[in-house]
mmCIF file of C-alpha atoms in Angstrom:
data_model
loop_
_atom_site.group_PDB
_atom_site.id
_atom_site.type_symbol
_atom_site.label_atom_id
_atom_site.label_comp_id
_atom_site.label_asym_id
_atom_site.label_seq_id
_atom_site.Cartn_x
_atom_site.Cartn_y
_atom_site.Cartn_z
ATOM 1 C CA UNK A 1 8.155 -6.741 18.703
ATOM 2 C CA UNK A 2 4.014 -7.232 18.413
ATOM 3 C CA UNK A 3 3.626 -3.920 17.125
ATOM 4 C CA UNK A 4 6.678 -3.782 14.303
ATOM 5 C CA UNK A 5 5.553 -7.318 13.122
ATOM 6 C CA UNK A 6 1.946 -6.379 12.868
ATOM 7 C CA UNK A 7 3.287 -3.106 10.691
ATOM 8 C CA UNK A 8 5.400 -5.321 8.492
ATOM 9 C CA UNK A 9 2.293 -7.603 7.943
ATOM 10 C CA UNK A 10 -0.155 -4.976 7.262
ATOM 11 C CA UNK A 11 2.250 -3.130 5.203
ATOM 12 C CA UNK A 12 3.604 -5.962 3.051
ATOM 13 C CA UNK A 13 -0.056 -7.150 2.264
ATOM 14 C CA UNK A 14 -1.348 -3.492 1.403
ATOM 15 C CA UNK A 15 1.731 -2.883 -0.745
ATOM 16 C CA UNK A 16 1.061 -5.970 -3.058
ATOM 17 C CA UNK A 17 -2.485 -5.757 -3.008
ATOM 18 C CA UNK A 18 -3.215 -5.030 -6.561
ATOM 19 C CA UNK A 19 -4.465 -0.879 -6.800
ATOM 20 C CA UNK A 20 -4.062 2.105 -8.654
ATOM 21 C CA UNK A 21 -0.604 2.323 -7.949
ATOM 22 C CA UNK A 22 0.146 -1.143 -9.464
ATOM 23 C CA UNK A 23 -1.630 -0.523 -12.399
ATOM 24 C CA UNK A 24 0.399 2.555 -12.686
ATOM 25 C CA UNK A 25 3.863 0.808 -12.265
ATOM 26 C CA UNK A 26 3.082 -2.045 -14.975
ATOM 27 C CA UNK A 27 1.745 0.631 -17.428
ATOM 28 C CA UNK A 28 5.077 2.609 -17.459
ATOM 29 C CA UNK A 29 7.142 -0.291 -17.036
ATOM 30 C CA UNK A 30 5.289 -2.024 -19.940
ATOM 31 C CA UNK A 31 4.998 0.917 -22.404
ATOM 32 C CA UNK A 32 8.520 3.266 -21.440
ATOM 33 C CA UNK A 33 11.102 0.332 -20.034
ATOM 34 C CA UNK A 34 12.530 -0.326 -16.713
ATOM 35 C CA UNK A 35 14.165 3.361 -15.958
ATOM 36 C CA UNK A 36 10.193 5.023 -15.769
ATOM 37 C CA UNK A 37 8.855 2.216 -13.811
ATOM 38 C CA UNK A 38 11.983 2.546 -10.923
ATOM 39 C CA UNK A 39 11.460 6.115 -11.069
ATOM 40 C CA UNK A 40 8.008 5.633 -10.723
ATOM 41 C CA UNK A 41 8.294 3.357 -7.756
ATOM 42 C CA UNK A 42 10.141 5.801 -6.086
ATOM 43 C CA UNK A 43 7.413 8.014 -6.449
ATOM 44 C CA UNK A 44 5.201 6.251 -5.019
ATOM 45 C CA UNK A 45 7.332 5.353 -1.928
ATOM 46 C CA UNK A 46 7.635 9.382 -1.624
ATOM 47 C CA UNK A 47 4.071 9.516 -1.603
ATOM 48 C CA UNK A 48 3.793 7.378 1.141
ATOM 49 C CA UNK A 49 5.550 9.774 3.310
ATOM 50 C CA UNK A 50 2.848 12.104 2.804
ATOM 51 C CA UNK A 51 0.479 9.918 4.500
ATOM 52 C CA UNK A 52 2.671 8.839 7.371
ATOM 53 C CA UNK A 53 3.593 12.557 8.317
ATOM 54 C CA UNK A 54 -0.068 13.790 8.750
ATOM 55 C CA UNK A 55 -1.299 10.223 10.129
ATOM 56 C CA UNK A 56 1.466 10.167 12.594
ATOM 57 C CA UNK A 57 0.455 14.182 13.732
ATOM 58 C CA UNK A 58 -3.331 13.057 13.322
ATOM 59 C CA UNK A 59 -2.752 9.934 15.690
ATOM 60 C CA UNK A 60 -0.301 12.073 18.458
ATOM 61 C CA UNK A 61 -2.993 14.396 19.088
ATOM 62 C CA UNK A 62 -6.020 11.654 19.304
ATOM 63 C CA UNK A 63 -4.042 9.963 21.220
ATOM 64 C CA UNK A 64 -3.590 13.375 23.892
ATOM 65 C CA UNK A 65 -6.941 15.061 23.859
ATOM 66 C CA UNK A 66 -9.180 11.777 23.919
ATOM 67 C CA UNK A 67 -8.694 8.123 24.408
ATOM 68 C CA UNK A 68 -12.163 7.420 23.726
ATOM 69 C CA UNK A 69 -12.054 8.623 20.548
ATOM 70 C CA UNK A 70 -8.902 7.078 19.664
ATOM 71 C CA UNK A 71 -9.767 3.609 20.378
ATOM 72 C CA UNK A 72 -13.099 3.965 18.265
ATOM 73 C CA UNK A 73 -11.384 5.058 15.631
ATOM 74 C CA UNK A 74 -8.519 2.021 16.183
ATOM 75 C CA UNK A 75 -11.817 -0.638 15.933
ATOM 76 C CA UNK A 76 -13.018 1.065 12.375
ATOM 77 C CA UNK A 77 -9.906 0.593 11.353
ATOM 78 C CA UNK A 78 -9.449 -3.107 12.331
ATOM 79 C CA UNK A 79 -12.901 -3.299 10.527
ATOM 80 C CA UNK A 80 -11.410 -0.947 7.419
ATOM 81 C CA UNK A 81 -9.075 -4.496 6.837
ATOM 82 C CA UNK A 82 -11.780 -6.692 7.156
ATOM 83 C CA UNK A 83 -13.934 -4.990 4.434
ATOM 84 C CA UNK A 84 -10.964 -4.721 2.206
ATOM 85 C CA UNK A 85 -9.844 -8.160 3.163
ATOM 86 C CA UNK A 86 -13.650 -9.507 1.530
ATOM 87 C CA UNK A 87 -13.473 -7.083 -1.318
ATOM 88 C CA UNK A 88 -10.306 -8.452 -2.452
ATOM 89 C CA UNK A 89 -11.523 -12.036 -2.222
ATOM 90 C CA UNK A 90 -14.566 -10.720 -4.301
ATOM 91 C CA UNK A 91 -12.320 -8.646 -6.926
ATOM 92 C CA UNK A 92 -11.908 -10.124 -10.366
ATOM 93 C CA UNK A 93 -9.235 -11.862 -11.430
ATOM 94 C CA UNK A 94 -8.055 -9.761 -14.470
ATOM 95 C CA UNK A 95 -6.694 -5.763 -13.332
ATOM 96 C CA UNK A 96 -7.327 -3.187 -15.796
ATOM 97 C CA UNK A 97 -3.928 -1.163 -16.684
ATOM 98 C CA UNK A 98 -4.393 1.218 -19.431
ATOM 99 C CA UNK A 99 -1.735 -0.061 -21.867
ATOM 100 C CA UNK A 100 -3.095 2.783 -24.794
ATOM 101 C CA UNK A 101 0.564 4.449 -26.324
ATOM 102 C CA UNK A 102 1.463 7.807 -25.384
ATOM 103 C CA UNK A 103 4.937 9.464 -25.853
ATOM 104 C CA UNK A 104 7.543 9.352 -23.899
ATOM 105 C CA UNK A 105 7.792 9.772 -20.580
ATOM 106 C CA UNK A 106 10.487 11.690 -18.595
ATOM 107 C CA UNK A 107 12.345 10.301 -15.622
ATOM 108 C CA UNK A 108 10.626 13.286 -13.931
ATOM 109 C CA UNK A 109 7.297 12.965 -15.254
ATOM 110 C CA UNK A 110 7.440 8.981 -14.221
ATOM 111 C CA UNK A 111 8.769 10.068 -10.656
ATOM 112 C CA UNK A 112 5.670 12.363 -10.442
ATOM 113 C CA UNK A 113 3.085 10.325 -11.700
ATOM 114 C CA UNK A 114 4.061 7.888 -9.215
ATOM 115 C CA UNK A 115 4.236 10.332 -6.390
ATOM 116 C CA UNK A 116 0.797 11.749 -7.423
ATOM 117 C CA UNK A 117 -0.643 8.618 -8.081
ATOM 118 C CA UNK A 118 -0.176 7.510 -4.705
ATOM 119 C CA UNK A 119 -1.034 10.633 -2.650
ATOM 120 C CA UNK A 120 -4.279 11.074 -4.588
ATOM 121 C CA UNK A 121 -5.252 7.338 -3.420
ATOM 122 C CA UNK A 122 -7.732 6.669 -0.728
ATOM 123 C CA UNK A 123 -6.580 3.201 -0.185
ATOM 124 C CA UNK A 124 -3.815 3.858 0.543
ATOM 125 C CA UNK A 125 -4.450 6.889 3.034
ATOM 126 C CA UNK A 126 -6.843 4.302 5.160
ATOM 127 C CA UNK A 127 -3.699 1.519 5.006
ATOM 128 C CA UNK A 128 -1.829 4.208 6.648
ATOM 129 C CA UNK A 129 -4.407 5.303 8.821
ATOM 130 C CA UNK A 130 -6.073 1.955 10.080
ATOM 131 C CA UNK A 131 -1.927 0.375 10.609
ATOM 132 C CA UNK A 132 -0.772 3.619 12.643
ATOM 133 C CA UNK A 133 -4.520 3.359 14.859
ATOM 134 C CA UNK A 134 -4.059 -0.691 15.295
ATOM 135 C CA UNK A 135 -0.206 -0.601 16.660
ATOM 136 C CA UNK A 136 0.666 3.167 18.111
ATOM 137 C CA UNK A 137 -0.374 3.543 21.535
ATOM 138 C CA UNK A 138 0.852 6.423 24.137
ATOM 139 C CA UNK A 139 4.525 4.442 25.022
ATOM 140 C CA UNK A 140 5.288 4.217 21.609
ATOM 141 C CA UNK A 141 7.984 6.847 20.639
ATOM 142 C CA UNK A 142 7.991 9.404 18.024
ATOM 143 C CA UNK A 143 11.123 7.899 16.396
ATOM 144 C CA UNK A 144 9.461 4.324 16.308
ATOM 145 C CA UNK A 145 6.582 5.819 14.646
ATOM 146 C CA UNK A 146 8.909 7.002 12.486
ATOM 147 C CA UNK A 147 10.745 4.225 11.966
ATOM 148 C CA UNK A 148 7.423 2.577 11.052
ATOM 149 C CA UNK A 149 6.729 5.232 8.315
ATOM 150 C CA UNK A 150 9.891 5.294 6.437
ATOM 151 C CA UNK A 151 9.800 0.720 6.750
ATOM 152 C CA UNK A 152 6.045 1.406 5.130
ATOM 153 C CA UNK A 153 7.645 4.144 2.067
ATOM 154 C CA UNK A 154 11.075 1.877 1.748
ATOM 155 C CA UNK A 155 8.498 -1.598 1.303
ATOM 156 C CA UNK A 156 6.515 0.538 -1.388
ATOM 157 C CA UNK A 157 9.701 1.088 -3.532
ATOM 158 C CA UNK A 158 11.163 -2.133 -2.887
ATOM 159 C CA UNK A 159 7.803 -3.822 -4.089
ATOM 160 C CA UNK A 160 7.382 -1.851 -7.254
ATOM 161 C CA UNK A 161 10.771 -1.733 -8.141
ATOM 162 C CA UNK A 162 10.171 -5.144 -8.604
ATOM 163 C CA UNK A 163 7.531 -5.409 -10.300
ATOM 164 C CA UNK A 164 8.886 -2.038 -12.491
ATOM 165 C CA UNK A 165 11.646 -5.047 -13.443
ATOM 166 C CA UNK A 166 9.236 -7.621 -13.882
ATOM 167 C CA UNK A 167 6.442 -6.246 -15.798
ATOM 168 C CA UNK A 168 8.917 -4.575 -18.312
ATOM 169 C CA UNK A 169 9.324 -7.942 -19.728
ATOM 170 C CA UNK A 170 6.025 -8.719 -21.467
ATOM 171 C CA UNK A 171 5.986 -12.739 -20.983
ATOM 172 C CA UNK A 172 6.439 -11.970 -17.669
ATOM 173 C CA UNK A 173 3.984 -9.805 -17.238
ATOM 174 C CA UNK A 174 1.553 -12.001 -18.682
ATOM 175 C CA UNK A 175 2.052 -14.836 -16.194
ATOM 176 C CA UNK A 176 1.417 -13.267 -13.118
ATOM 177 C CA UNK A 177 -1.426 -11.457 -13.724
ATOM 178 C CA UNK A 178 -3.194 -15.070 -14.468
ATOM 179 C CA UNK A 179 -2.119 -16.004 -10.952
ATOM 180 C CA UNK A 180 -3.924 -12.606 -9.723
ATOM 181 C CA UNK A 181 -7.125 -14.714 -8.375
ATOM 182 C CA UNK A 182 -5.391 -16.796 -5.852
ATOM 183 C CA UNK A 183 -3.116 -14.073 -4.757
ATOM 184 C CA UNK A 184 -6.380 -11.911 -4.226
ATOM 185 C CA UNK A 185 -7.682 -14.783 -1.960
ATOM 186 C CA UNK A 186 -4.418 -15.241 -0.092
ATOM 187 C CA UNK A 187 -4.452 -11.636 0.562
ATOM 188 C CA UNK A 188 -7.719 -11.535 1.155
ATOM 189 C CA UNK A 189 -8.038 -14.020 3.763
ATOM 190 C CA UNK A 190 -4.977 -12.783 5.766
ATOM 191 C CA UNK A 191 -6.077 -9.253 6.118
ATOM 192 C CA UNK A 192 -9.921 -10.165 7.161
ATOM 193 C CA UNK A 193 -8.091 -12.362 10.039
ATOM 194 C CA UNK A 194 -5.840 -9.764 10.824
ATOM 195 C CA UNK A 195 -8.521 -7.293 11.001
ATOM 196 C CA UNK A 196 -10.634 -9.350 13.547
ATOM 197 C CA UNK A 197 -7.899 -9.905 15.623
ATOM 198 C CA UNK A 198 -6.749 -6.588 15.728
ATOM 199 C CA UNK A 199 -9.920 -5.364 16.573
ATOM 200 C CA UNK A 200 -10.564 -7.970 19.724
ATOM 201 C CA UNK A 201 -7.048 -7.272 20.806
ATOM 202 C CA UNK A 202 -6.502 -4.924 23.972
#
């Protein structure tokens, strides 16, 4: 129960952390409607997989050829969401999306931009990273891990589905990114905590 609550905190702050992948979402949603942004959100969720498959192989085999090793790289992670707990405290209020016309955009082309988008971003590759290092240890099973993977891709569409629905509408759109300073706090805060006690934790 510790471990799947600590990957549905980590996950649900890292998801609506504002990134590249949000800016993505709210361009196509803004410029090409509702139908690009879903599909884009669903690439992004497939991207997601990515990371979990070669984390979760990554982790299984630190985890069987040295403990050591493992739990130093389990404490830069817990200090990974400390640094980007205080950067996103420090981040600006406004996020730059790239709202310049283009044509069209296929339900294809949106479902890869969102894939790539995601599988080309560091940040999320250390989210992935630093949450599998925190909460697998050597009990936990393969299908758990799993489990954990598909909760992280399923929380990525969910999220940007939303906001593929709520961005498409331009008022909307307008009123939540002026709330984007005290979300970045919130989120902020939360993740620098969870870091530190992560990282104490045995």
């Amino acid at each position: 129960m510790t471990e799947l609550i600590a990957v549905a905190v980590i996950t649900v702050l890292a998801v609506i952390s504002p990134g590249a992948d949000f800016a993505m979402v709210v361009r196509n949603s803004y410029l090409y409607g509702r139908t690009t942004g879903l599909f884009a959100a669903a690439g992004v969720g497939a991207g997601v997989l990515v990371h979990v498959t070669y984390t979760m192989l990554g982790v299984g085999l630190l985890i069987a050829s040295s403990t050591a090793l493992f739990t130093a790289i389990k404490l830069a992670g817990a200090a990974y969401l400390v640094y980007v707990g205080i950067r996103t405290i420090r981040a600006r209020a406004d996020l730059a999306v790239d709202l310049t016309a283009e044509p069209g955009l296929t339900p294809l082309g949106a479902l890869r931009t969102g894939f790539l988008t995601n599988v080309l971003n560091p940040k999320t590759t250390l989210f992935v990273v630093s949450t599998f290092t925190q909460v697998v240890g050597p009990d936990t099973p393969v299908w758990q891990q799993a489990g954990y993977g598909l909760f992280m891709s399923l929380a990525h569409v969910a999220w940007f589905s939303a906001v593929a629905l709520f961005f498409s509408t331009t008022a909307l759109r307008d009123r939540m990114l002026k709330a984007q300073k005290a979300l970045n706090r919130a989120i902020g805060s939360v993740l620098v905590g969870l870091g530190v006690t992560l990282g104490l934790a045995r």
